PDB file of N, CA and C in Angstrom:
ATOM      1  N   MET A  11      63.015 236.880 141.546  1.00 60.00           N
ATOM      2  CA  MET A  11      62.301 238.063 141.980  1.00 60.00           C
ATOM      3  C   MET A  11      60.854 237.697 142.244  1.00 60.00           C
ATOM      4  N   VAL A  12      60.263 238.349 143.221  1.00 64.00           N
ATOM      5  CA  VAL A  12      58.919 238.017 143.661  1.00 64.00           C
ATOM      6  C   VAL A  12      58.096 239.291 143.773  1.00 64.00           C
ATOM      7  N   GLN A  13      56.868 239.253 143.290  1.00 56.00           N
ATOM      8  CA  GLN A  13      55.958 240.368 143.514  1.00 56.00           C
ATOM      9  C   GLN A  13      55.241 240.099 144.810  1.00 56.00           C
ATOM     10  N   SER A  14      55.355 241.002 145.737  1.00 60.00           N
ATOM     11  CA  SER A  14      54.751 240.812 147.046  1.00 60.00           C
ATOM     12  C   SER A  14      53.685 241.861 147.283  1.00 60.00           C
ATOM     13  N   LYS A  15      52.527 241.449 147.710  1.00 43.00           N
ATOM     14  CA  LYS A  15      51.475 242.399 148.042  1.00 43.00           C
ATOM     15  C   LYS A  15      51.902 243.267 149.215  1.00 43.00           C
ATOM     16  N   ALA A  16      52.564 242.664 150.183  1.00 58.00           N
ATOM     17  CA  ALA A  16      52.964 243.399 151.380  1.00 58.00           C
ATOM     18  C   ALA A  16      54.090 244.382 151.098  1.00 58.00           C
ATOM     19  N   LYS A  17      54.919 244.116 150.090  1.00 51.00           N
ATOM     20  CA  LYS A  17      56.043 244.995 149.806  1.00 51.00           C
ATOM     21  C   LYS A  17      55.817 245.836 148.545  1.00 51.00           C
ATOM     22  N   GLY A  18      54.603 246.010 148.107  1.00 50.00           N
ATOM     23  CA  GLY A  18      54.344 246.921 147.003  1.00 50.00           C
ATOM     24  C   GLY A  18      53.855 246.264 145.740  1.00 50.00           C
ATOM     25  N   GLY A  19      53.047 245.248 145.837  1.00 47.00           N
ATOM     26  CA  GLY A  19      52.535 244.589 144.654  1.00 47.00           C
ATOM     27  C   GLY A  19      51.743 245.518 143.753  1.00 47.00           C
ATOM     28  N   SER A  20      51.212 246.604 144.306  1.00 41.00           N
ATOM     29  CA  SER A  20      50.466 247.549 143.483  1.00 41.00           C
ATOM     30  C   SER A  20      51.361 248.667 142.957  1.00 41.00           C
ATOM     31  N   GLU A  21      52.619 248.643 143.327  1.00 46.00           N
ATOM     32  CA  GLU A  21      53.579 249.637 142.878  1.00 46.00           C
ATOM     33  C   GLU A  21      54.030 249.300 141.455  1.00 46.00           C
ATOM     34  N   PHE A  22      54.247 250.301 140.634  1.00 42.00           N
ATOM     35  CA  PHE A  22      54.654 250.051 139.256  1.00 42.00           C
ATOM     36  C   PHE A  22      55.949 250.791 138.942  1.00 42.00           C
ATOM     37  N   THR A  23      56.763 250.182 138.076  1.00 44.00           N
ATOM     38  CA  THR A  23      58.002 250.800 137.636  1.00 44.00           C
ATOM     39  C   THR A  23      57.703 251.738 136.476  1.00 44.00           C
ATOM     40  N   GLN A  24      58.726 252.422 135.969  1.00 52.00           N
ATOM     41  CA  GLN A  24      58.541 253.347 134.849  1.00 52.00           C
ATOM     42  C   GLN A  24      58.074 252.633 133.593  1.00 52.00           C
ATOM     43  N   THR A  25      58.342 251.353 133.469  1.00 53.00           N
ATOM     44  CA  THR A  25      57.909 250.606 132.290  1.00 53.00           C
ATOM     45  C   THR A  25      56.464 250.140 132.418  1.00 53.00           C
ATOM     46  N   GLY A  26      55.819 250.437 133.538  1.00 57.00           N
ATOM     47  CA  GLY A  26      54.438 250.032 133.739  1.00 57.00           C
ATOM     48  C   GLY A  26      54.285 248.631 134.307  1.00 57.00           C
ATOM     49  N   ARG A  27      55.390 247.953 134.577  1.00 66.00           N
ATOM     50  CA  ARG A  27      55.343 246.602 135.140  1.00 66.00           C
ATOM     51  C   ARG A  27      55.338 246.678 136.660  1.00 66.00           C
ATOM     52  N   SER A  28      54.768 245.687 137.291  1.00 72.00           N
ATOM     53  CA  SER A  28      54.776 245.616 138.750  1.00 72.00           C
ATOM     54  C   SER A  28      56.206 245.485 139.241  1.00 72.00           C
ATOM     55  N   LYS A  29      56.499 246.125 140.362  1.00 79.00           N
ATOM     56  CA  LYS A  29      57.821 246.024 140.964  1.00 79.00           C
ATOM     57  C   LYS A  29      57.941 244.685 141.673  1.00 79.00           C
ATOM     58  N   GLU A  30      59.076 244.029 141.526  1.00 84.00           N
ATOM     59  CA  GLU A  30      59.319 242.755 142.193  1.00 84.00           C
ATOM     60  C   GLU A  30      60.486 242.911 143.160  1.00 84.00           C
ATOM     61  N   TYR A  31      60.471 242.089 144.200  1.00 92.00           N
ATOM     62  CA  TYR A  31      61.479 242.124 145.247  1.00 92.00           C
ATOM     63  C   TYR A  31      62.148 240.765 145.329  1.00 92.00           C
ATOM     64  N   GLU A  32      63.406 240.767 145.769  1.00 95.00           N
ATOM     65  CA  GLU A  32      64.155 239.521 145.862  1.00 95.00           C
ATOM     66  C   GLU A  32      64.158 239.012 147.301  1.00 95.00           C
ATOM     67  N   VAL A  33      63.854 237.729 147.449  1.00 96.00           N
ATOM     68  CA  VAL A  33      63.863 237.084 148.766  1.00 96.00           C
ATOM     69  C   VAL A  33      65.303 236.784 149.151  1.00 96.00           C
ATOM     70  N   LYS A  34      65.707 237.235 150.345  1.00 96.00           N
ATOM     71  CA  LYS A  34      67.034 236.883 150.844  1.00 96.00           C
ATOM     72  C   LYS A  34      66.965 235.515 151.520  1.00 96.00           C
ATOM     73  N   TYR A  35      65.992 235.349 152.429  1.00 96.00           N
ATOM     74  CA  TYR A  35      65.740 234.057 153.050  1.00 96.00           C
ATOM     75  C   TYR A  35      64.388 234.094 153.745  1.00 96.00           C
ATOM     76  N   ILE A  36      63.923 232.941 154.139  1.00 96.00           N
ATOM     77  CA  ILE A  36      62.672 232.801 154.884  1.00 96.00           C
ATOM     78  C   ILE A  36      63.033 232.383 156.299  1.00 96.00           C
ATOM     79  N   HIS A  37      62.425 233.040 157.279  1.00 93.00           N
ATOM     80  CA  HIS A  37      62.794 232.731 158.662  1.00 93.00           C
ATOM     81  C   HIS A  37      61.600 232.456 159.566  1.00 93.00           C
ATOM     82  N   GLY A  38      60.492 232.031 158.997  1.00 94.00           N
ATOM     83  CA  GLY A  38      59.360 231.629 159.816  1.00 94.00           C
ATOM     84  C   GLY A  38      58.195 231.193 158.953  1.00 94.00           C
ATOM     85  N   ASN A  39      57.239 230.523 159.587  1.00 94.00           N
ATOM     86  CA  ASN A  39      56.016 230.157 158.879  1.00 94.00           C
ATOM     87  C   ASN A  39      54.870 230.064 159.864  1.00 94.00           C
ATOM     88  N   ARG A  40      53.659 230.189 159.335  1.00 94.00           N
ATOM     89  CA  ARG A  40      52.441 230.061 160.138  1.00 94.00           C
ATOM     90  C   ARG A  40      51.287 229.746 159.192  1.00 94.00           C
ATOM     91  N   ASN A  41      50.200 229.271 159.753  1.00 93.00           N
ATOM     92  CA  ASN A  41      48.958 229.123 159.010  1.00 93.00           C
ATOM     93  C   ASN A  41      48.046 230.256 159.448  1.00 93.00           C
ATOM     94  N   HIS A  42      47.545 230.999 158.480  1.00 90.00           N
ATOM     95  CA  HIS A  42      46.673 232.131 158.745  1.00 90.00           C
ATOM     96  C   HIS A  42      45.447 231.961 157.866  1.00 90.00           C
ATOM     97  N   TYR A  43      44.287 231.846 158.481  1.00 91.00           N
ATOM     98  CA  TYR A  43      43.057 231.528 157.740  1.00 91.00           C
ATOM     99  C   TYR A  43      43.226 230.243 156.934  1.00 91.00           C
ATOM    100  N   GLN A  44      43.862 229.272 157.551  1.00 92.00           N
ATOM    101  CA  GLN A  44      44.094 227.935 156.984  1.00 92.00           C
ATOM    102  C   GLN A  44      44.924 227.963 155.704  1.00 92.00           C
ATOM    103  N   LYS A  45      45.754 228.991 155.544  1.00 93.00           N
ATOM    104  CA  LYS A  45      46.655 229.073 154.395  1.00 93.00           C
ATOM    105  C   LYS A  45      48.076 229.298 154.906  1.00 93.00           C
ATOM    106  N   PRO A  46      49.057 228.585 154.322  1.00 93.00           N
ATOM    107  CA  PRO A  46      50.436 228.757 154.780  1.00 93.00           C
ATOM    108  C   PRO A  46      51.002 230.122 154.386  1.00 93.00           C
ATOM    109  N   HIS A  47      51.642 230.756 155.344  1.00 96.00           N
ATOM    110  CA  HIS A  47      52.341 232.019 155.131  1.00 96.00           C
ATOM    111  C   HIS A  47      53.794 231.830 155.568  1.00 96.00           C
ATOM    112  N   TYR A  48      54.690 232.524 154.900  1.00 96.00           N
ATOM    113  CA  TYR A  48      56.117 232.450 155.231  1.00 96.00           C
ATOM    114  C   TYR A  48      56.619 233.843 155.561  1.00 96.00           C
ATOM    115  N   TYR A  49      57.489 233.910 156.588  1.00 97.00           N
ATOM    116  CA  TYR A  49      58.054 235.189 157.030  1.00 97.00           C
ATOM    117  C   TYR A  49      59.323 235.440 156.228  1.00 97.00           C
ATOM    118  N   VAL A  50      59.282 236.436 155.354  1.00 97.00           N
ATOM    119  CA  VAL A  50      60.320 236.660 154.348  1.00 97.00           C
ATOM    120  C   VAL A  50      61.212 237.836 154.720  1.00 97.00           C
ATOM    121  N   LYS A  51      62.524 237.586 154.677  1.00 96.00           N
ATOM    122  CA  LYS A  51      63.532 238.646 154.775  1.00 96.00           C
ATOM    123  C   LYS A  51      63.854 239.040 153.339  1.00 96.00           C
ATOM    124  N   TRP A  52      63.659 240.320 153.015  1.00 96.00           N
ATOM    125  CA  TRP A  52      63.862 240.812 151.652  1.00 96.00           C
ATOM    126  C   TRP A  52      65.284 241.323 151.460  1.00 96.00           C
ATOM    127  N   LYS A  53      65.883 240.987 150.340  1.00 95.00           N
ATOM    128  CA  LYS A  53      67.234 241.434 150.014  1.00 95.00           C
ATOM    129  C   LYS A  53      67.230 242.959 149.871  1.00 95.00           C
ATOM    130  N   GLY A  54      68.186 243.587 150.571  1.00 95.00           N
ATOM    131  CA  GLY A  54      68.310 245.038 150.510  1.00 95.00           C
ATOM    132  C   GLY A  54      67.444 245.789 151.504  1.00 95.00           C
ATOM    133  N   TYR A  55      66.704 245.064 152.347  1.00 96.00           N
ATOM    134  CA  TYR A  55      65.844 245.685 153.342  1.00 96.00           C
ATOM    135  C   TYR A  55      66.221 245.175 154.722  1.00 96.00           C
ATOM    136  N   PRO A  56      66.057 245.999 155.779  1.00 96.00           N
ATOM    137  CA  PRO A  56      66.398 245.547 157.131  1.00 96.00           C
ATOM    138  C   PRO A  56      65.437 244.464 157.610  1.00 96.00           C
ATOM    139  N   LEU A  57      65.866 243.710 158.600  1.00 95.00           N
ATOM    140  CA  LEU A  57      65.084 242.620 159.160  1.00 95.00           C
ATOM    141  C   LEU A  57      63.704 243.095 159.631  1.00 95.00           C
ATOM    142  N   GLU A  58      63.624 244.320 160.125  1.00 96.00           N
ATOM    143  CA  GLU A  58      62.360 244.868 160.621  1.00 96.00           C
ATOM    144  C   GLU A  58      61.308 244.989 159.522  1.00 96.00           C
ATOM    145  N   GLU A  59      61.733 244.962 158.271  1.00 96.00           N
ATOM    146  CA  GLU A  59      60.793 245.076 157.153  1.00 96.00           C
ATOM    147  C   GLU A  59      60.440 243.713 156.550  1.00 96.00           C
ATOM    148  N   SER A  60      60.733 242.649 157.282  1.00 96.00           N
ATOM    149  CA  SER A  60      60.298 241.319 156.852  1.00 96.00           C
ATOM    150  C   SER A  60      58.771 241.297 156.848  1.00 96.00           C
ATOM    151  N   THR A  61      58.189 240.488 155.960  1.00 96.00           N
ATOM    152  CA  THR A  61      56.737 240.435 155.859  1.00 96.00           C
ATOM    153  C   THR A  61      56.257 238.991 155.768  1.00 96.00           C
ATOM    154  N   TRP A  62      55.007 238.772 156.188  1.00 96.00           N
ATOM    155  CA  TRP A  62      54.359 237.480 156.030  1.00 96.00           C
ATOM    156  C   TRP A  62      53.790 237.404 154.621  1.00 96.00           C
ATOM    157  N   GLU A  63      54.115 236.343 153.900  1.00 96.00           N
ATOM    158  CA  GLU A  63      53.680 236.184 152.514  1.00 96.00           C
ATOM    159  C   GLU A  63      53.009 234.848 152.294  1.00 96.00           C
ATOM    160  N   LEU A  64      51.951 234.864 151.495  1.00 95.00           N
ATOM    161  CA  LEU A  64      51.332 233.623 151.047  1.00 95.00           C
ATOM    162  C   LEU A  64      52.302 232.882 150.139  1.00 95.00           C
ATOM    163  N   LEU A  65      52.200 231.574 150.121  1.00 93.00           N
ATOM    164  CA  LEU A  65      53.041 230.773 149.241  1.00 93.00           C
ATOM    165  C   LEU A  65      52.859 231.196 147.784  1.00 93.00           C
ATOM    166  N   SER A  66      51.645 231.556 147.401  1.00 92.00           N
ATOM    167  CA  SER A  66      51.385 231.975 146.018  1.00 92.00           C
ATOM    168  C   SER A  66      52.149 233.243 145.645  1.00 92.00           C
ATOM    169  N   ASN A  67      52.523 234.068 146.628  1.00 93.00           N
ATOM    170  CA  ASN A  67      53.327 235.261 146.354  1.00 93.00           C
ATOM    171  C   ASN A  67      54.805 234.919 146.169  1.00 93.00           C
ATOM    172  N   LEU A  68      55.179 233.674 146.463  1.00 94.00           N
ATOM    173  CA  LEU A  68      56.585 233.261 146.411  1.00 94.00           C
ATOM    174  C   LEU A  68      56.848 232.289 145.268  1.00 94.00           C
ATOM    175  N   ALA A  69      56.057 232.377 144.217  1.00 91.00           N
ATOM    176  CA  ALA A  69      56.168 231.442 143.089  1.00 91.00           C
ATOM    177  C   ALA A  69      57.562 231.431 142.478  1.00 91.00           C
ATOM    178  N   ASN A  70      58.239 232.569 142.462  1.00 93.00           N
ATOM    179  CA  ASN A  70      59.578 232.648 141.880  1.00 93.00           C
ATOM    180  C   ASN A  70      60.678 232.486 142.920  1.00 93.00           C
ATOM    181  N   ALA A  71      60.310 232.067 144.125  1.00 94.00           N
ATOM    182  CA  ALA A  71      61.293 231.896 145.202  1.00 94.00           C
ATOM    183  C   ALA A  71      61.187 230.503 145.813  1.00 94.00           C
ATOM    184  N   GLN A  72      60.874 229.517 144.995  1.00 94.00           N
ATOM    185  CA  GLN A  72      60.690 228.156 145.500  1.00 94.00           C
ATOM    186  C   GLN A  72      61.958 227.590 146.121  1.00 94.00           C
ATOM    187  N   GLU A  73      63.122 228.008 145.640  1.00 95.00           N
ATOM    188  CA  GLU A  73      64.379 227.531 146.224  1.00 95.00           C
ATOM    189  C   GLU A  73      64.502 227.998 147.672  1.00 95.00           C
ATOM    190  N   ALA A  74      64.143 229.246 147.946  1.00 95.00           N
ATOM    191  CA  ALA A  74      64.196 229.762 149.316  1.00 95.00           C
ATOM    192  C   ALA A  74      63.185 229.046 150.209  1.00 95.00           C
ATOM    193  N   VAL A  75      62.000 228.765 149.678  1.00 95.00           N
ATOM    194  CA  VAL A  75      60.980 228.042 150.441  1.00 95.00           C
ATOM    195  C   VAL A  75      61.483 226.643 150.778  1.00 95.00           C
ATOM    196  N   GLN A  76      62.021 225.951 149.795  1.00 94.00           N
ATOM    197  CA  GLN A  76      62.505 224.590 150.016  1.00 94.00           C
ATOM    198  C   GLN A  76      63.667 224.559 151.005  1.00 94.00           C
ATOM    199  N   LEU A  77      64.582 225.522 150.916  1.00 95.00           N
ATOM    200  CA  LEU A  77      65.695 225.611 151.858  1.00 95.00           C
ATOM    201  C   LEU A  77      65.172 225.793 153.277  1.00 95.00           C
ATOM    202  N   TYR A  78      64.193 226.680 153.446  1.00 95.00           N
ATOM    203  CA  TYR A  78      63.602 226.894 154.766  1.00 95.00           C
ATOM    204  C   TYR A  78      62.949 225.608 155.293  1.00 95.00           C
ATOM    205  N   LEU A  79      62.159 224.954 154.444  1.00 92.00           N
ATOM    206  CA  LEU A  79      61.473 223.732 154.878  1.00 92.00           C
ATOM    207  C   LEU A  79      62.457 222.628 155.240  1.00 92.00           C
ATOM    208  N   ASN A  80      63.558 222.513 154.496  1.00 91.00           N
ATOM    209  CA  ASN A  80      64.579 221.512 154.819  1.00 91.00           C
ATOM    210  C   ASN A  80      65.221 221.803 156.166  1.00 91.00           C
ATOM    211  N   LYS A  81      65.539 223.077 156.441  1.00 91.00           N
ATOM    212  CA  LYS A  81      66.139 223.449 157.724  1.00 91.00           C
ATOM    213  C   LYS A  81      65.154 223.218 158.863  1.00 91.00           C
ATOM    214  N   LYS A  82      63.901 223.565 158.617  1.00 86.00           N
ATOM    215  CA  LYS A  82      62.866 223.374 159.634  1.00 86.00           C
ATOM    216  C   LYS A  82      62.715 221.892 159.970  1.00 86.00           C
ATOM    217  N   ASP A  83      62.701 221.051 158.950  1.00 83.00           N
ATOM    218  CA  ASP A  83      62.543 219.614 159.155  1.00 83.00           C
ATOM    219  C   ASP A  83      63.707 219.045 159.968  1.00 83.00           C
ATOM    220  N   GLN A  84      64.917 219.552 159.747  1.00 81.00           N
ATOM    221  CA  GLN A  84      66.088 219.075 160.492  1.00 81.00           C
ATOM    222  C   GLN A  84      66.008 219.452 161.958  1.00 81.00           C
ATOM    223  N   LYS A  85      65.338 220.580 162.294  1.00 77.00           N
ATOM    224  CA  LYS A  85      65.278 221.061 163.670  1.00 77.00           C
ATOM    225  C   LYS A  85      64.051 220.567 164.434  1.00 77.00           C
ATOM    226  N   ARG A  86      63.121 219.921 163.746  1.00 71.00           N
ATOM    227  CA  ARG A  86      61.890 219.475 164.403  1.00 71.00           C
ATOM    228  C   ARG A  86      62.162 218.316 165.345  1.00 71.00           C
ATOM    229  N   GLY A  87      61.436 218.298 166.447  1.00 64.00           N
ATOM    230  CA  GLY A  87      61.534 217.202 167.402  1.00 64.00           C
ATOM    231  C   GLY A  87      60.647 216.043 166.993  1.00 64.00           C
ATOM    232  N   PRO A  88      60.758 214.917 167.689  1.00 62.00           N
ATOM    233  CA  PRO A  88      59.984 213.729 167.330  1.00 62.00           C
ATOM    234  C   PRO A  88      58.472 213.939 167.402  1.00 62.00           C
ATOM    235  N   LEU A  89      57.968 214.729 168.369  1.00 57.00           N
ATOM    236  CA  LEU A  89      56.530 214.958 168.469  1.00 57.00           C
ATOM    237  C   LEU A  89      56.027 215.776 167.282  1.00 57.00           C
ATOM    238  N   GLU A  90      56.803 216.768 166.872  1.00 56.00           N
ATOM    239  CA  GLU A  90      56.408 217.583 165.723  1.00 56.00           C
ATOM    240  C   GLU A  90      56.411 216.762 164.446  1.00 56.00           C
ATOM    241  N   LYS A  91      57.401 215.888 164.280  1.00 55.00           N
ATOM    242  CA  LYS A  91      57.476 215.072 163.073  1.00 55.00           C
ATOM    243  C   LYS A  91      56.280 214.135 162.960  1.00 55.00           C
ATOM    244  N   LYS A  92      55.701 213.757 164.103  1.00 54.00           N
ATOM    245  CA  LYS A  92      54.522 212.893 164.085  1.00 54.00           C
ATOM    246  C   LYS A  92      53.243 213.711 163.970  1.00 54.00           C
ATOM    247  N   GLY A  93      53.363 215.043 163.895  1.00 53.00           N
ATOM    248  CA  GLY A  93      52.186 215.889 163.749  1.00 53.00           C
ATOM    249  C   GLY A  93      51.448 216.147 165.046  1.00 53.00           C
ATOM    250  N   MET A  94      52.119 215.949 166.187  1.00 48.00           N
ATOM    251  CA  MET A  94      51.454 216.117 167.465  1.00 48.00           C
ATOM    252  C   MET A  94      51.559 217.541 167.993  1.00 48.00           C
ATOM    253  N   MET A  95      52.372 218.377 167.362  1.00 50.00           N
ATOM    254  CA  MET A  95      52.502 219.770 167.769  1.00 50.00           C
ATOM    255  C   MET A  95      52.377 220.625 166.515  1.00 50.00           C
ATOM    256  N   SER A  96      51.752 221.780 166.650  1.00 54.00           N
ATOM    257  CA  SER A  96      51.639 222.659 165.501  1.00 54.00           C
ATOM    258  C   SER A  96      51.659 224.101 165.982  1.00 54.00           C
ATOM    259  N   GLY A  97      51.638 225.023 165.040  1.00 56.00           N
ATOM    260  CA  GLY A  97      51.615 226.439 165.381  1.00 56.00           C
ATOM    261  C   GLY A  97      52.710 227.191 164.677  1.00 56.00           C
ATOM    262  N   LEU A  98      53.037 228.343 165.216  1.00 54.00           N
ATOM    263  CA  LEU A  98      54.031 229.231 164.642  1.00 54.00           C
ATOM    264  C   LEU A  98      55.424 228.661 164.811  1.00 54.00           C
ATOM    265  N   THR A  99      56.225 228.727 163.771  1.00 56.00           N
ATOM    266  CA  THR A  99      57.601 228.262 163.827  1.00 56.00           C
ATOM    267  C   THR A  99      58.508 229.386 163.366  1.00 56.00           C
ATOM    268  N   ILE A 100      59.473 229.752 164.187  1.00 56.00           N
ATOM    269  CA  ILE A 100      60.465 230.754 163.844  1.00 56.00           C
ATOM    270  C   ILE A 100      61.833 230.104 164.001  1.00 56.00           C
ATOM    271  N   LEU A 101      62.646 230.178 162.957  1.00 58.00           N
ATOM    272  CA  LEU A 101      63.991 229.638 163.030  1.00 58.00           C
ATOM    273  C   LEU A 101      64.986 230.776 163.059  1.00 58.00           C
ATOM    274  N   SER A 102      66.018 230.642 163.867  1.00 55.00           N
ATOM    275  CA  SER A 102      67.101 231.621 163.819  1.00 55.00           C
ATOM    276  C   SER A 102      68.155 231.094 162.870  1.00 55.00           C
ATOM    277  N   ILE A 103      68.609 231.962 162.013  1.00 54.00           N
ATOM    278  CA  ILE A 103      69.590 231.564 160.996  1.00 54.00           C
ATOM    279  C   ILE A 103      70.903 232.240 161.271  1.00 54.00           C
TER     280      ILE A 103
END
């Protein structure tokens, strides 16, 4: 479970704890203000409610991050692997 600022990090449950959301999968990444962000599909929410999240917001979802990075690495071309291309990456799953 992950507490996400974009999906209600300031929201609280009846016990007074912050509400956490479960990552279904990650389907994109970008650098925003020189910080990596990941495009997260949330379990139980439609694709349209996916949000961009800082890596620090995904501390409890490292398996999903690693799975995304492994898939991304498999799909990268030779120029990208050498660091000659950069920018937004969206993978279809």
